[in-house]
mmCIF file of C-alpha atoms and ligand atoms in Angstrom:
data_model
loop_
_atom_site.group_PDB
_atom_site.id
_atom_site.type_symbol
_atom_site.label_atom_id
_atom_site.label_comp_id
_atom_site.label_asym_id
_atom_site.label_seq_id
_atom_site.Cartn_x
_atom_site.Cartn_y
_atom_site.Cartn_z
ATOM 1 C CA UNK A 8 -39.076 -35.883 -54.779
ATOM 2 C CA UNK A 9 -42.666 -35.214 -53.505
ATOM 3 C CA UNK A 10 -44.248 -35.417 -50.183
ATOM 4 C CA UNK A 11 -41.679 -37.127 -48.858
ATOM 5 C CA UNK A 12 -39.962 -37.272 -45.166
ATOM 6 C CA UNK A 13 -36.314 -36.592 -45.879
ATOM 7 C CA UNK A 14 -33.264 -36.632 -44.249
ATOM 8 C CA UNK A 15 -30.579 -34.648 -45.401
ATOM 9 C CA UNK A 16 -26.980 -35.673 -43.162
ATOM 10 C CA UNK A 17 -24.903 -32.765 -43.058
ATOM 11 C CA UNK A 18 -27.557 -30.468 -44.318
ATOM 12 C CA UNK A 19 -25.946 -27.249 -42.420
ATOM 13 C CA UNK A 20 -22.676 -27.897 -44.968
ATOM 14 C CA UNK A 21 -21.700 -27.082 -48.445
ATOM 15 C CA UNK A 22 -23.441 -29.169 -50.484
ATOM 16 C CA UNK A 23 -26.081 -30.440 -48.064
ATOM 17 C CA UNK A 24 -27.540 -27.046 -47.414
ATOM 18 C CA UNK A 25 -27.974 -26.678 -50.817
ATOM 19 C CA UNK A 26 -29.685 -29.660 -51.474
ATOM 20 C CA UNK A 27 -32.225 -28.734 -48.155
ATOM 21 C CA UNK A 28 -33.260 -25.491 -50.321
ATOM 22 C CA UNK A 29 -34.190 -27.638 -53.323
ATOM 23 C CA UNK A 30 -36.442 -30.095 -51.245
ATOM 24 C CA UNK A 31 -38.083 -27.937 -48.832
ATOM 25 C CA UNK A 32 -40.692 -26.791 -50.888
ATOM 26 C CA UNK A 33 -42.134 -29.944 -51.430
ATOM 27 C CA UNK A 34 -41.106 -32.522 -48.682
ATOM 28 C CA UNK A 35 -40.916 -32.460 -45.037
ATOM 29 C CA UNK A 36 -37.202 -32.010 -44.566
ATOM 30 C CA UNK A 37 -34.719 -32.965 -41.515
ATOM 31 C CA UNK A 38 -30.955 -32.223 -40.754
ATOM 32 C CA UNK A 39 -28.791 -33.732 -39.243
ATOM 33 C CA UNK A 40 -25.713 -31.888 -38.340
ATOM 34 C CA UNK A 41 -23.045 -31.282 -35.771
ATOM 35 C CA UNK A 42 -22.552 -27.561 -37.140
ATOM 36 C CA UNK A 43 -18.992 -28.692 -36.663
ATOM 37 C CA UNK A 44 -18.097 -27.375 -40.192
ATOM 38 C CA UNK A 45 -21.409 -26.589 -41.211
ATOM 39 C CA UNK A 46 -23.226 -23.124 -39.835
ATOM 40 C CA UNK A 47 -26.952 -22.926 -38.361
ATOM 41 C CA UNK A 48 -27.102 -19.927 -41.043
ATOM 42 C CA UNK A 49 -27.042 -22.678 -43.856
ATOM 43 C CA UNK A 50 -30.177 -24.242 -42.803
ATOM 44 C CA UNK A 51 -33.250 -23.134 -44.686
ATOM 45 C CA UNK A 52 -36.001 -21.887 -42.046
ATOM 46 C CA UNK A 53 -38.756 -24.587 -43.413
ATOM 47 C CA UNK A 54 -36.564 -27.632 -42.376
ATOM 48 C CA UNK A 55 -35.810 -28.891 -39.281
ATOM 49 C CA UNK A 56 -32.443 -28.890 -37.628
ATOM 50 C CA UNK A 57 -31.346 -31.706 -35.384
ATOM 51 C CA UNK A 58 -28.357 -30.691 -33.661
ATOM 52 C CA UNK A 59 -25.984 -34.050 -33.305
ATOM 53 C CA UNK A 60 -23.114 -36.009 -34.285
ATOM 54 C CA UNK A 61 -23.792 -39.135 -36.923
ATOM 55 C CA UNK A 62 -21.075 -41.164 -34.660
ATOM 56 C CA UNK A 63 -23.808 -41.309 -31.903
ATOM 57 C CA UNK A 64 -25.213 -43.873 -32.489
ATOM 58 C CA UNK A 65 -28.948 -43.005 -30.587
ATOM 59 C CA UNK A 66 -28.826 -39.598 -32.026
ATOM 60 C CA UNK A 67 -28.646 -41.024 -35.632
ATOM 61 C CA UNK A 68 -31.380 -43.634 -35.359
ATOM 62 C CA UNK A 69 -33.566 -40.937 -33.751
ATOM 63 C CA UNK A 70 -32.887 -39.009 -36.549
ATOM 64 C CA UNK A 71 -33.605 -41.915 -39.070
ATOM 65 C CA UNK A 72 -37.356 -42.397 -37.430
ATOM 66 C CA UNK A 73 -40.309 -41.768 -39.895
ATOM 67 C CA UNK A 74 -37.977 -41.178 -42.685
ATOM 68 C CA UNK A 75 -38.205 -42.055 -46.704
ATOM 69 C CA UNK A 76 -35.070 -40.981 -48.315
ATOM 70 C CA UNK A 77 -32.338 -40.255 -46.906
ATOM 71 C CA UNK A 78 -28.659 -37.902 -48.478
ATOM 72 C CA UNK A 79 -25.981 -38.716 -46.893
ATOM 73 C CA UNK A 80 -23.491 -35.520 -46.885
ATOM 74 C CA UNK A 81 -21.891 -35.484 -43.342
ATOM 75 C CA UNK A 82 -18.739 -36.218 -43.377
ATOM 76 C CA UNK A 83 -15.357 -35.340 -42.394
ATOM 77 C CA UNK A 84 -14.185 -33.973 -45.920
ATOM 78 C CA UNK A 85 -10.672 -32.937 -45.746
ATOM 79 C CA UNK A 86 -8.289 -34.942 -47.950
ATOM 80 C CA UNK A 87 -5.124 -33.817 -45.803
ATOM 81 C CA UNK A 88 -7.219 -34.416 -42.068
ATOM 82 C CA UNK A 89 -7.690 -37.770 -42.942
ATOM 83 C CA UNK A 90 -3.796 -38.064 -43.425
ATOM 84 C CA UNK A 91 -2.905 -36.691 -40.283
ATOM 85 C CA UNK A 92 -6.225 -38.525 -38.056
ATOM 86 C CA UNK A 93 -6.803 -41.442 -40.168
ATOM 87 C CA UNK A 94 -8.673 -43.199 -37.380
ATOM 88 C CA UNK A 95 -11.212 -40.579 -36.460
ATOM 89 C CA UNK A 96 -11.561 -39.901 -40.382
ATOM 90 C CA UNK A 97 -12.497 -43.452 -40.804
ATOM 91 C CA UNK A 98 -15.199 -43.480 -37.038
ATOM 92 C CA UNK A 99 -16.937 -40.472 -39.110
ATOM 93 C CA UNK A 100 -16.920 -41.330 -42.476
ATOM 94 C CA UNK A 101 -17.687 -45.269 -42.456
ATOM 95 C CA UNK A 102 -19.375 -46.883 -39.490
ATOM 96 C CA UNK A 103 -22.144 -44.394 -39.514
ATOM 97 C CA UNK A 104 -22.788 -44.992 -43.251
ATOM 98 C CA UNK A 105 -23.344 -48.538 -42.319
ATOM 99 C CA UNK A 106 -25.616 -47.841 -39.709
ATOM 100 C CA UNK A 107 -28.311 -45.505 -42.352
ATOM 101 C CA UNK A 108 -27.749 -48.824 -44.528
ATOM 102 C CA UNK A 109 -28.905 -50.984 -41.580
ATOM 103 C CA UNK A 110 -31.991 -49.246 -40.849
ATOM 104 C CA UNK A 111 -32.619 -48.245 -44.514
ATOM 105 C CA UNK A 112 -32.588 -52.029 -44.715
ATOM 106 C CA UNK A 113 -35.613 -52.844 -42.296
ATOM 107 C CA UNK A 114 -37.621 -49.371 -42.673
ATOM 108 C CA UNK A 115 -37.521 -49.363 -46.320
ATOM 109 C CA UNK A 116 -35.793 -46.012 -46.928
ATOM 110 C CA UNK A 117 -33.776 -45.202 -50.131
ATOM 111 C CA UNK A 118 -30.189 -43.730 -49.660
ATOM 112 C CA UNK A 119 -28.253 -41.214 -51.969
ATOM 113 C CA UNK A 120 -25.162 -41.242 -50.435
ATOM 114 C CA UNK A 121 -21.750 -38.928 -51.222
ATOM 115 C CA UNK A 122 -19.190 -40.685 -52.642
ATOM 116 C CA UNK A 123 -15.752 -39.208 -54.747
ATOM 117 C CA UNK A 124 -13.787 -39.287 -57.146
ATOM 118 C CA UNK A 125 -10.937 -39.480 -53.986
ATOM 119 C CA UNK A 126 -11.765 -43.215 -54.647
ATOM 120 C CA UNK A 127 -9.744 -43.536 -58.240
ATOM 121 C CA UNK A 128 -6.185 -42.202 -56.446
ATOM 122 C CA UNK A 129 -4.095 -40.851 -59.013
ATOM 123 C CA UNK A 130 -5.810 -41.921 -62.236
ATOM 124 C CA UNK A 131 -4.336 -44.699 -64.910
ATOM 125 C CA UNK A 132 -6.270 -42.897 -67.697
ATOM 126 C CA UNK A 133 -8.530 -39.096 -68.298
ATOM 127 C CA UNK A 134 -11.429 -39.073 -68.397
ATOM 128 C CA UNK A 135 -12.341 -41.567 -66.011
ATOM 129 C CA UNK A 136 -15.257 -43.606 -65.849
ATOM 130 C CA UNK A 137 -16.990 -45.879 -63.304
ATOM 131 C CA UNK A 138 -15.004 -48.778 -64.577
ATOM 132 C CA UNK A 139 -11.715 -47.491 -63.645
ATOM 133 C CA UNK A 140 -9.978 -49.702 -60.943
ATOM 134 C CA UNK A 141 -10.250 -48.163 -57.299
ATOM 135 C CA UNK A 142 -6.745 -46.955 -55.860
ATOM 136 C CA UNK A 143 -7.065 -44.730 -53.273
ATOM 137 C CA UNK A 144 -4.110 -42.541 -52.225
ATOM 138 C CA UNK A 145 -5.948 -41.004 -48.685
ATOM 139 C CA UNK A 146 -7.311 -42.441 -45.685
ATOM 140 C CA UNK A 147 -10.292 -40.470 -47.065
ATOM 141 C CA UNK A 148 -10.998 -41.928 -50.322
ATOM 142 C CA UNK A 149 -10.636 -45.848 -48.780
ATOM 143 C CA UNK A 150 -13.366 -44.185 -46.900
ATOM 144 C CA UNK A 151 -15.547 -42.974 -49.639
ATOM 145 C CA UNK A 152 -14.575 -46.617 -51.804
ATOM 146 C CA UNK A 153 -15.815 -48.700 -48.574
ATOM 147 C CA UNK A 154 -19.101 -46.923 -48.409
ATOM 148 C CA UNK A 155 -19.702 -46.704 -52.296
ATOM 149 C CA UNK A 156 -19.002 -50.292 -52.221
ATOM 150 C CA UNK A 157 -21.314 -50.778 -49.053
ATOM 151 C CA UNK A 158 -24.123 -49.253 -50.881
ATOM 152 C CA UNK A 159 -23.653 -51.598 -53.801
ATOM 153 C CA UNK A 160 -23.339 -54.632 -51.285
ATOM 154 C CA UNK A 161 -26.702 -53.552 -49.608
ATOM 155 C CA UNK A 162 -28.388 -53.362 -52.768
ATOM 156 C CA UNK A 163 -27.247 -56.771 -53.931
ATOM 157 C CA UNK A 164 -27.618 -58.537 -50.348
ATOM 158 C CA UNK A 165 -30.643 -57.052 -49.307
ATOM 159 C CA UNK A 166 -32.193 -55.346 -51.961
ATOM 160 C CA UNK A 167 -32.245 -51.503 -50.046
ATOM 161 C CA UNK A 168 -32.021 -48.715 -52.868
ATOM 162 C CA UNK A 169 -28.949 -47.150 -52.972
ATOM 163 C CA UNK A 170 -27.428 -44.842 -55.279
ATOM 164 C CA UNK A 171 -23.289 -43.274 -54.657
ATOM 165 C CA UNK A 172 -22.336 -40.036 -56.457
ATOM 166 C CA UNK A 173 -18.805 -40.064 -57.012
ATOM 167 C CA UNK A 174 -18.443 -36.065 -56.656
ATOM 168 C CA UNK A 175 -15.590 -34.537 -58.229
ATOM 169 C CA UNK A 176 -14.607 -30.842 -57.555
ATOM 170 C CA UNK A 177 -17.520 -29.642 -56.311
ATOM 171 C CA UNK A 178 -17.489 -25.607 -55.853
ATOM 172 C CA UNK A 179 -20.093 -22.842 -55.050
ATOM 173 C CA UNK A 180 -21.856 -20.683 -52.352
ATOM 174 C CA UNK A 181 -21.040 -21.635 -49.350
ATOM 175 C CA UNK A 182 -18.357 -23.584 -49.862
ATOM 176 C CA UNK A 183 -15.600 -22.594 -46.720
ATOM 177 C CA UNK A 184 -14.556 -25.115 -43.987
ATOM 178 C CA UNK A 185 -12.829 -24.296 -41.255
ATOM 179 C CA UNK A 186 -8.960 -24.806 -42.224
ATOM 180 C CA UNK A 187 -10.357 -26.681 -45.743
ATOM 181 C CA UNK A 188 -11.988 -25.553 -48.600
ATOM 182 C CA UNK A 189 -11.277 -26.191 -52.212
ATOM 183 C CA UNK A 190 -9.194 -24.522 -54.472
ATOM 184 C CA UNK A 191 -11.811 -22.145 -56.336
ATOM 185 C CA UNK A 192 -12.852 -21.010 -52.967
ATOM 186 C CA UNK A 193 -9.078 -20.344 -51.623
ATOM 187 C CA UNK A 194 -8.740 -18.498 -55.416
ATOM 188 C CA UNK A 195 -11.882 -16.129 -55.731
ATOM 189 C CA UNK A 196 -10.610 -14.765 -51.967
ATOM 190 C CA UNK A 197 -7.494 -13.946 -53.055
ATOM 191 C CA UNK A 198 -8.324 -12.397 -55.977
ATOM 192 C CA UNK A 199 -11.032 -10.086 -54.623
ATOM 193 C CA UNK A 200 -8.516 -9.100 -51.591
ATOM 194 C CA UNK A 201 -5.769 -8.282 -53.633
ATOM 195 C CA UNK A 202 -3.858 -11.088 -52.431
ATOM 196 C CA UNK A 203 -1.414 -13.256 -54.599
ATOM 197 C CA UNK A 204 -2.779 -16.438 -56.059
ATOM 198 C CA UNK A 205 -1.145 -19.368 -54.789
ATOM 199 C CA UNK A 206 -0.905 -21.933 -57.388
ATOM 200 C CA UNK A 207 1.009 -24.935 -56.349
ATOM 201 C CA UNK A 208 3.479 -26.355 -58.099
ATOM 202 C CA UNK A 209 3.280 -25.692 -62.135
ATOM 203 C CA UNK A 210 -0.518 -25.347 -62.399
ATOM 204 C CA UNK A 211 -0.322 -28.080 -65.275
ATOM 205 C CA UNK A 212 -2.571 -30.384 -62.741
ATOM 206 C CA UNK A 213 -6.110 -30.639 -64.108
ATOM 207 C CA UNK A 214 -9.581 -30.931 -62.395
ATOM 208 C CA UNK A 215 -12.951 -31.555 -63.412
ATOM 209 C CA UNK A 216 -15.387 -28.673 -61.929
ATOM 210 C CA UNK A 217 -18.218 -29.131 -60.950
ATOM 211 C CA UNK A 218 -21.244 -26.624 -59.211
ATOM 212 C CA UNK A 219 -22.957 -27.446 -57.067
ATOM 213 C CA UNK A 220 -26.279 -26.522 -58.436
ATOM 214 C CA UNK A 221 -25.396 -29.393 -60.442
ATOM 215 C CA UNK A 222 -24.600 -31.472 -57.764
ATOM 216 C CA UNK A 223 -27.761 -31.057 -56.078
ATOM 217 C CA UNK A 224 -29.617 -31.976 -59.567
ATOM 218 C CA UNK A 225 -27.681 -35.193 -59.903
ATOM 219 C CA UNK A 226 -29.318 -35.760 -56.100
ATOM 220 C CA UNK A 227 -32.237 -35.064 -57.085
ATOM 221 C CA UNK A 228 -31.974 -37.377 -60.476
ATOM 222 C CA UNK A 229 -30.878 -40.414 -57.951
ATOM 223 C CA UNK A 230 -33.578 -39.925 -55.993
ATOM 224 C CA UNK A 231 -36.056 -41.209 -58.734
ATOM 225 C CA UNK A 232 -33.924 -43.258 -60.786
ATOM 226 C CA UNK A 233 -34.812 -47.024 -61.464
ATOM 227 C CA UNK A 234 -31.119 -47.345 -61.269
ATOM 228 C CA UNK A 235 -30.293 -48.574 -57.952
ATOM 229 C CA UNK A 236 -27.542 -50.389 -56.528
ATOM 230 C CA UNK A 237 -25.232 -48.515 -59.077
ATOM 231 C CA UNK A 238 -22.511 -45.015 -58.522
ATOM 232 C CA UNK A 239 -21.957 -42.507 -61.188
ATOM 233 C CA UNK A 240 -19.426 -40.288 -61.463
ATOM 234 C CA UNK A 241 -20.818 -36.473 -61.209
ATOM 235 C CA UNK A 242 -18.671 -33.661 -62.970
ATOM 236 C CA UNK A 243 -19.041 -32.037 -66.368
ATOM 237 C CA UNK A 244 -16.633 -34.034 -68.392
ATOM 238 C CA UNK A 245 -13.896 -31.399 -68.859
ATOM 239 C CA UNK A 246 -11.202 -30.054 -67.297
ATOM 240 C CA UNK A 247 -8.960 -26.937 -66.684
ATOM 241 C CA UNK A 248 -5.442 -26.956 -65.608
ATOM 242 C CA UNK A 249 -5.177 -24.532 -62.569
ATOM 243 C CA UNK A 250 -3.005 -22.295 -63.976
ATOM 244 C CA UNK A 251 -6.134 -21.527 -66.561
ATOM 245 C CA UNK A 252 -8.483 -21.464 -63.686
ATOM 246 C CA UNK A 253 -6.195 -18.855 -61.547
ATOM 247 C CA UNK A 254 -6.471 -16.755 -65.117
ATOM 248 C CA UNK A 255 -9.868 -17.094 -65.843
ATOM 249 C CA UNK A 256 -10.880 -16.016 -61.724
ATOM 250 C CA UNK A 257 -8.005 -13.132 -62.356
ATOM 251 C CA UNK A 258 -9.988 -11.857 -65.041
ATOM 252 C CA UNK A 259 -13.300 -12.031 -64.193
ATOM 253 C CA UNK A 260 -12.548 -10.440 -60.502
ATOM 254 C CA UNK A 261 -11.032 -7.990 -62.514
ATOM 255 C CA UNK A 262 -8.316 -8.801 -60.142
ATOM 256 C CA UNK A 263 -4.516 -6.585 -59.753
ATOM 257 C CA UNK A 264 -3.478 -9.787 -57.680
ATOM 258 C CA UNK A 265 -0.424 -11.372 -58.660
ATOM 259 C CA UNK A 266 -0.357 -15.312 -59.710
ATOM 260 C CA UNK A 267 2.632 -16.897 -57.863
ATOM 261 C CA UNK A 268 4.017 -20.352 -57.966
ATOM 262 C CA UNK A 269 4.544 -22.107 -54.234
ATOM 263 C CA UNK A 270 5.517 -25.682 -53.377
ATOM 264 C CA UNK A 271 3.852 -28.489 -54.787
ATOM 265 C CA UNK A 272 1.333 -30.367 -52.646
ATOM 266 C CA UNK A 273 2.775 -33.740 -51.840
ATOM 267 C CA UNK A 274 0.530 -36.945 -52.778
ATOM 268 C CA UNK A 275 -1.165 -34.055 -55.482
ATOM 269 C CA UNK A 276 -3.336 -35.336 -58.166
ATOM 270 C CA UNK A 277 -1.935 -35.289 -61.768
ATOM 271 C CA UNK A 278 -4.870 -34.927 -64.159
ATOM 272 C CA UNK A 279 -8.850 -35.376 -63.144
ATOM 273 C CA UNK A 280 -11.646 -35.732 -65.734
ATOM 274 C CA UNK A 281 -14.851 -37.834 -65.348
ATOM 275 C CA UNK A 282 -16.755 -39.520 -68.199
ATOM 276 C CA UNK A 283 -20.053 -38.829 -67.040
ATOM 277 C CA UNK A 284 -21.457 -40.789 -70.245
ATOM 278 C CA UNK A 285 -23.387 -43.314 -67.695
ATOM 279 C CA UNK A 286 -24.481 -40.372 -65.935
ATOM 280 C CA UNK A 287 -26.286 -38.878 -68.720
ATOM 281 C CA UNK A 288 -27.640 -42.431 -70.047
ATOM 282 C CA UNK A 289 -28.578 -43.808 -66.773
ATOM 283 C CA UNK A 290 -29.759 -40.337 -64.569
ATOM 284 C CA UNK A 291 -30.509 -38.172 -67.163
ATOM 285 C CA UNK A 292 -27.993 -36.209 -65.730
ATOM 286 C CA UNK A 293 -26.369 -33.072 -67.757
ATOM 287 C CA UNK A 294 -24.430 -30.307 -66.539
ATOM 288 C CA UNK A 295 -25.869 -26.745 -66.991
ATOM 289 C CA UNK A 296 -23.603 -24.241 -65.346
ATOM 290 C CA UNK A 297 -20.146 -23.690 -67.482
ATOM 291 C CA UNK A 298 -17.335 -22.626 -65.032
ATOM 292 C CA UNK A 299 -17.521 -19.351 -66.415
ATOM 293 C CA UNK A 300 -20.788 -18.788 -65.486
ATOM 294 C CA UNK A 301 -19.950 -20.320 -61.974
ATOM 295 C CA UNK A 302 -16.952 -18.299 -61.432
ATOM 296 C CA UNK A 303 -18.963 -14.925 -62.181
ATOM 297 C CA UNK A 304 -22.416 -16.022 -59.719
ATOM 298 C CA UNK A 305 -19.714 -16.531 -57.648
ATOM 299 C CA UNK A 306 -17.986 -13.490 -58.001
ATOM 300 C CA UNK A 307 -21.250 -11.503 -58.281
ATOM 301 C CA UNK A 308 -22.181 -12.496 -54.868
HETATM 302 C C1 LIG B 416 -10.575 -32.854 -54.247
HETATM 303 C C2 LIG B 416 -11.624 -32.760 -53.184
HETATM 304 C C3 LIG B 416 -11.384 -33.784 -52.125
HETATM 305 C C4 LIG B 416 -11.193 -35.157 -52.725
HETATM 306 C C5 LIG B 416 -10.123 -35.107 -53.797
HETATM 307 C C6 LIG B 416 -10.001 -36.428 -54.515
HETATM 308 C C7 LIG B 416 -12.421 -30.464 -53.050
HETATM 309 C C8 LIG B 416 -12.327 -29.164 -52.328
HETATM 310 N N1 LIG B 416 -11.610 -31.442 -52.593
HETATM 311 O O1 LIG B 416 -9.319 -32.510 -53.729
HETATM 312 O O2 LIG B 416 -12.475 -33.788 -51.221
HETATM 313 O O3 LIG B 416 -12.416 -35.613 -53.244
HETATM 314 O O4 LIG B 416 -10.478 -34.136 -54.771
HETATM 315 O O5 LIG B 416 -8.910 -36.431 -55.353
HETATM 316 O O6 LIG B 416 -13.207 -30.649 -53.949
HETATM 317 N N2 LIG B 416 -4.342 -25.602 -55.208
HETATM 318 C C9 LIG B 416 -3.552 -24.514 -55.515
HETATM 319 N N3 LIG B 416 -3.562 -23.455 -54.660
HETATM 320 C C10 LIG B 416 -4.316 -23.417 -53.521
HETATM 321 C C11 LIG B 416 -5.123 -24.538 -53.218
HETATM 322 C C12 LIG B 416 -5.122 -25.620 -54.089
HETATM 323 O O7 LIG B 416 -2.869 -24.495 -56.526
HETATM 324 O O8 LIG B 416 -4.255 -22.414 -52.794
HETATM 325 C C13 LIG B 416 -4.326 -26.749 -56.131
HETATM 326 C C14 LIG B 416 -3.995 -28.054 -55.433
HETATM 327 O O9 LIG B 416 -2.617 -28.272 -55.318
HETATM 328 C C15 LIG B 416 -4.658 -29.064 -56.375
HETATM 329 C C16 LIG B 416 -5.857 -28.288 -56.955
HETATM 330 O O10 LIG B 416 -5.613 -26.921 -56.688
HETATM 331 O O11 LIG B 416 -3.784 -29.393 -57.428
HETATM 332 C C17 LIG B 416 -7.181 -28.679 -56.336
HETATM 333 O O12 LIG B 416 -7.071 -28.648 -54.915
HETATM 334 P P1 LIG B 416 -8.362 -28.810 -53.974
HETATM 335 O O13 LIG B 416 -7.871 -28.867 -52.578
HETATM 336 O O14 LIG B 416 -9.390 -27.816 -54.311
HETATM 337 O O15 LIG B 416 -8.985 -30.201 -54.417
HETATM 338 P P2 LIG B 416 -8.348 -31.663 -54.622
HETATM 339 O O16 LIG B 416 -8.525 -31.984 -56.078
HETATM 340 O O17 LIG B 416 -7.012 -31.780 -54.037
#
């Protein structure tokens, strides 16, 4: 996008902070943020921070005023905190959603919101694509399937433009959360301590990796796309078990840590892989960044 007013929800986080760094340059940018998880520190100097929660409800339509295109990233993004607080999971992670699709419906503003693969639960069939049936197993992906369905429902009622990315393991710079943050994360500090690497259960679990430069290109790809109305899964279309991933971060820390086997994670996910086929077709979306070449930027740092 170009010369736009933009407004980036959770744009102190992970992957919202990222995304601020590859629209500054060219747009007028805005964040929204509660720094709750995210950190002032994240925020590129050439946007502006508002400092505010998305479940107030004047704070968020302030923040929507004079605004094209919004990203939706703030959220409350821990699987196992929606578990124990399902109820203030759902006030953050739904209600405001709707209320960016309300006034993206009379202001005319196009919304690129986060969706996951947390939506497909436990999946019938690898890889998966868009078509697979919905089965969440968390408070947190009915979350994610009621907005990714809102955004469709909005687009067919009302004709706003709305695109969901259905993120799967997103990892990268910046990504550490409070108590949460995802498994490459957890790995990379262990093995740069010294620490043993906690693999849960037998490591034969796969996931579909995804960095989150590529992330924010898929963003960037929904924000032009003719496409609207529609979600897309965003990964690279292959997989590691984690056992391979604790190896391949063990050797490229040049790590003496120790791999170790713990307890299982209850409710864990068997195998992950997205077919990003409609992706590709649709967004012009492709992957650059092998998770080789992730692992070692990462370990670099
Ligand atoms: C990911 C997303 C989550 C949600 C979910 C949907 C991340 C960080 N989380 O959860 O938001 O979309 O997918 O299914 O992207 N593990 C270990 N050792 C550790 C930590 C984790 O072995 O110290 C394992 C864990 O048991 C799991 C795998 O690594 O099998 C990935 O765990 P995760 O928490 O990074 O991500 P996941 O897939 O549970």
């Amino acid at each position: 996008p170009e010369g736009q007013r933009i407004l980036v929800t959770g744009g102190a986080g992970f992957i919202g902070s990222h995304l601020v760094d590859a629209l500054v340059e060219n747009n007028d940018v805005r964040v929204l943020d509660n720094l709750s998880t995210g950190q002032r520190d994240n925020v590129h100097s050439e946007a502006t921070l508002v400092e505010g929660d998305i479940r107030d409800g004047e704070t968020l339509e302030t923040a929507l005023s004079d605004i094209d295109l919004v990203f939706h990233e703030a959220a409350q993004v821990s699987v196992q905190r929606s578990v124990e607080v399902p109820e203030k999971s759902f006030e953050i992670n739904t209600r405001p959603t709707l209320q960016i699709l309300e006034r993206a419906r009379t202001d005319d503003i196009r919304v690129i919101l986060a969706s996951s693969c947390a939506i497909y639960g436990d999946p019938d069939y690898v890889p998966i694509d868009e078509e697979h049936p919905p089965s969440p197993s968390s408070p947190y992906g009915l979350e994610k399937l009621t907005i990714d369905r809102y955004a469709r429902l909005y687009n067919d009622l009302y004709g706003v433009e709305t695109v969901a990315l259905r993120y799967f393991n997103v990892y990268g710079p910046r990504q550490t959360a409070g108590d949460y943050s995802g498994v490459i994360s957890i790995f990379v500090d262990q093995a740069t301590e010294g620490d043993d690497i906690t693999v849960e259960g037998d490591g034969e679990q796969t996931r579909d990796f995804v960095h989150v430069d590529d992330v924010v290109r898929a963003n960037l790809l929904a924000a032009r796309t003719d496409a609207v109305g529609e979600a897309f899964n965003i990964g690279t279309g292959s997989s590691v078990t984690i056992r391979e991933l604790s190896d391949m971060i063990q050797e490229v820390a040049k790590s003496n840590s120790d791999i170790v086997h713990v307890d299982p994670r209850s409710g864990d996910i068997g195998e992950s892989r997205a077919e990003i086929d409609k992706a590709q077709t649709k967004l012009g979306f492709d992957p650059r960044t092998t998770l080789r070449e992730g692992l070692e930027s990462l370990i670099d740092e």
